[in-house]
PDB file of C-alpha atoms in Angstrom:
ATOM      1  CA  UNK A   1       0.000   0.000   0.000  1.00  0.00           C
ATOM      2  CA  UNK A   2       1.020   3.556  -0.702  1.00  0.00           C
ATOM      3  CA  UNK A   3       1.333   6.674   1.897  1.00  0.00           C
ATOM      4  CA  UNK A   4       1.744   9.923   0.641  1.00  0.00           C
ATOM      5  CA  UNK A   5       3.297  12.216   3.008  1.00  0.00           C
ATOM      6  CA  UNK A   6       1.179  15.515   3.405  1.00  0.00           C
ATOM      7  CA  UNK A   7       2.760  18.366   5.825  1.00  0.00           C
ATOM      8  CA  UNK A   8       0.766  21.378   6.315  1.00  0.00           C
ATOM      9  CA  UNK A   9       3.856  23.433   4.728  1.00  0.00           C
ATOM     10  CA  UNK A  10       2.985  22.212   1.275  1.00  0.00           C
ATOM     11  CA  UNK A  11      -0.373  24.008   1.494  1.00  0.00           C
ATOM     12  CA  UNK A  12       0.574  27.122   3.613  1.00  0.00           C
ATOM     13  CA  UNK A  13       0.666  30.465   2.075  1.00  0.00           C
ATOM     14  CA  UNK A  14       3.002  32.468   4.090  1.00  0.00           C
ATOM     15  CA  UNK A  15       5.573  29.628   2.306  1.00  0.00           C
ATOM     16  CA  UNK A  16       7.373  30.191  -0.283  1.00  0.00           C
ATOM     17  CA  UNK A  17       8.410  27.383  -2.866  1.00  0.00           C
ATOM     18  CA  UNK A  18      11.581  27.094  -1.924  1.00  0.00           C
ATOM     19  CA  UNK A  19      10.028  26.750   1.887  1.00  0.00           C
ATOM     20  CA  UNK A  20       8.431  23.618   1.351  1.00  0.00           C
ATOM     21  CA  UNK A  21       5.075  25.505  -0.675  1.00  0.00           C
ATOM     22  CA  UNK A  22       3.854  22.729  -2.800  1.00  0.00           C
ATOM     23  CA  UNK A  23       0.858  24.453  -4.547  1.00  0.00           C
ATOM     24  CA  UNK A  24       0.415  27.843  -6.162  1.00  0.00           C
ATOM     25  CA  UNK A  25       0.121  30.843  -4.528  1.00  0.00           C
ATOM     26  CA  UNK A  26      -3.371  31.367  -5.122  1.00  0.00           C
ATOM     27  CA  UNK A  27      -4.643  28.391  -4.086  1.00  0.00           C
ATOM     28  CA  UNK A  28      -2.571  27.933  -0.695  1.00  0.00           C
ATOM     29  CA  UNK A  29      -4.081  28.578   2.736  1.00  0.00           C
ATOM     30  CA  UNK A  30      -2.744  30.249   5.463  1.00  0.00           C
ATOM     31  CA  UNK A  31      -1.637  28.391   8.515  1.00  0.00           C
ATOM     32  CA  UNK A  32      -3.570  24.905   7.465  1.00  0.00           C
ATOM     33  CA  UNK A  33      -3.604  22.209  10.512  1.00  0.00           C
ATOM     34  CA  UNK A  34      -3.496  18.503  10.044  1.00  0.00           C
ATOM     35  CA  UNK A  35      -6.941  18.386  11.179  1.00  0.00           C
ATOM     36  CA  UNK A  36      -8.103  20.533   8.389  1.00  0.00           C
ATOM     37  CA  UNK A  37      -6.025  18.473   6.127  1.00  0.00           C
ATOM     38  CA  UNK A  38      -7.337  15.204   7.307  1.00  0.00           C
ATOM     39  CA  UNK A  39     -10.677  16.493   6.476  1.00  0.00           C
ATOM     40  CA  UNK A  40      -9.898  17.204   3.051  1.00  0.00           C
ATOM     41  CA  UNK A  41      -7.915  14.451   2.601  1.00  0.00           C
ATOM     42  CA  UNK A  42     -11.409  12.047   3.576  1.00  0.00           C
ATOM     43  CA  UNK A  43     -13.780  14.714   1.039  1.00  0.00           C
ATOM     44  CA  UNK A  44     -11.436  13.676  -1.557  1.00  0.00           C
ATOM     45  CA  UNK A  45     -11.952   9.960  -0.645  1.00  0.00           C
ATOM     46  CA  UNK A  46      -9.023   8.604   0.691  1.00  0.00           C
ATOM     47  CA  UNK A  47      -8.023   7.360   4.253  1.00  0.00           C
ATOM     48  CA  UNK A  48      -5.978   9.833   6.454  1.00  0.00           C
ATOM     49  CA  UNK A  49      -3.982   8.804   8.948  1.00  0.00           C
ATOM     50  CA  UNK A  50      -2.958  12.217  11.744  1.00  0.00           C
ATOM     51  CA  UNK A  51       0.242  11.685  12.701  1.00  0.00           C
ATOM     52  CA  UNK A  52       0.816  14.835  16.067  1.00  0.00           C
ATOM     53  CA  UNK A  53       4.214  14.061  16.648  1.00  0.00           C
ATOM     54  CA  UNK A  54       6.228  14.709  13.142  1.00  0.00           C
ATOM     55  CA  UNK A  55       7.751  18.231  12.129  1.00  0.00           C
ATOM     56  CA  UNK A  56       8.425  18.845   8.495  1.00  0.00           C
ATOM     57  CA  UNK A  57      12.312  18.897   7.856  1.00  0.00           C
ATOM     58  CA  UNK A  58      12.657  22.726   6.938  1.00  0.00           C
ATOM     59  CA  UNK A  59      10.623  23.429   9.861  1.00  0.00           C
ATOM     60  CA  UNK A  60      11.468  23.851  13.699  1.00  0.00           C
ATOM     61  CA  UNK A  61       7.671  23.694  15.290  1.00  0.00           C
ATOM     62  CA  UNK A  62       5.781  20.628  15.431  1.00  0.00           C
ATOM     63  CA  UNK A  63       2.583  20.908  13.788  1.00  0.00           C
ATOM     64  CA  UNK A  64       2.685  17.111  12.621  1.00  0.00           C
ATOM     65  CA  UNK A  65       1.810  15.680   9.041  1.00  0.00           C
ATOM     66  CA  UNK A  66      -0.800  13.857   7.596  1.00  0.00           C
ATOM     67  CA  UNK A  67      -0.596   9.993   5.580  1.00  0.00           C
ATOM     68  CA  UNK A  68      -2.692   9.597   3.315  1.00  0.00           C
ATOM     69  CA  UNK A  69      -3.695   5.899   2.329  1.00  0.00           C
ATOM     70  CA  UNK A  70      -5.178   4.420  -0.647  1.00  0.00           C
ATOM     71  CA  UNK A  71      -3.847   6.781  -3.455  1.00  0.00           C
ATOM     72  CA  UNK A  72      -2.228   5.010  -5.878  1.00  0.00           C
ATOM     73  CA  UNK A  73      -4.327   6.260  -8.771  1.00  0.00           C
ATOM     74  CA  UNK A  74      -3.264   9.979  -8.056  1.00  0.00           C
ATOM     75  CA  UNK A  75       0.368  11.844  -8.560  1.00  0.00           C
ATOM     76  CA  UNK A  76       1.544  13.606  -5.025  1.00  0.00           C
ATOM     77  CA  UNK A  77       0.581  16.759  -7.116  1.00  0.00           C
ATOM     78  CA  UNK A  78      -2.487  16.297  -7.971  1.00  0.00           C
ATOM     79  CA  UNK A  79      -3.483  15.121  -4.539  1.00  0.00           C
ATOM     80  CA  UNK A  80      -1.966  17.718  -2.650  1.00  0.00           C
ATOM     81  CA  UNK A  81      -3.812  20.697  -4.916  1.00  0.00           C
ATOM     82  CA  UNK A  82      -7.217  18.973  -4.217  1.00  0.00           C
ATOM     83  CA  UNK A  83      -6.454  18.615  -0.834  1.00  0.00           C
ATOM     84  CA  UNK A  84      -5.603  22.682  -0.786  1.00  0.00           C
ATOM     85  CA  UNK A  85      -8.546  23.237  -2.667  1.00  0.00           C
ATOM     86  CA  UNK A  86     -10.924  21.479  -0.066  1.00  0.00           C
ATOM     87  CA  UNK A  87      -9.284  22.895   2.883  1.00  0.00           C
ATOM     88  CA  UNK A  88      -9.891  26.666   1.408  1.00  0.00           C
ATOM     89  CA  UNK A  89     -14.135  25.366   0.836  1.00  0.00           C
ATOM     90  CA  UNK A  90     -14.328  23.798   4.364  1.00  0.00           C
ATOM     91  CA  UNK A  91     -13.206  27.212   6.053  1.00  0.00           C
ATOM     92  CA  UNK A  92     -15.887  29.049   3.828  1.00  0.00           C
TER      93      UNK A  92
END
């Protein structure tokens, strides 16, 4: 089975690229949590597992990361601009 890795860095808008940013600008969120992600990561209909405890590698706080399970028929891109887009609709 396949994890994909998502950190709330790759959606966060006060991030650049080089930061860790993994969508564009427009579409990023500012200061997303992993409970937020998980959310999105279930609306897009996969499995998220919230893991507290991890920090993202560029960063020094912990604000943890989130696996996502069951998404081997979507690229790491694609997956991690839905999950940006459903994080900005579920804080509308």
């Amino acid at each position: 089975m396949i994890e994909n890795v998502v950190y709330p860095a790759y959606l966060d808008a006060a991030y650049s690229r080089s930061e860790g940013r993994r969508v564009p600008e427009d579409e990023a969120v500012d200061e997303p949590t992993v409970d937020e992600i998980a959310k999105a990561v279930q609306q897009v209909g996969y499995d998220a597992v919230i893991e507290r405890d991890k920090t993202y590698p560029r960063e020094y706080e912990q604000r943890g990361r989130v696996l996502v399970q069951g998404a081997e028929d979507a690229t790491k891109n694609d997956l991690v601009q839905a999950i940006a887009a459903y994080v900005a609709i579920l804080r509308d």
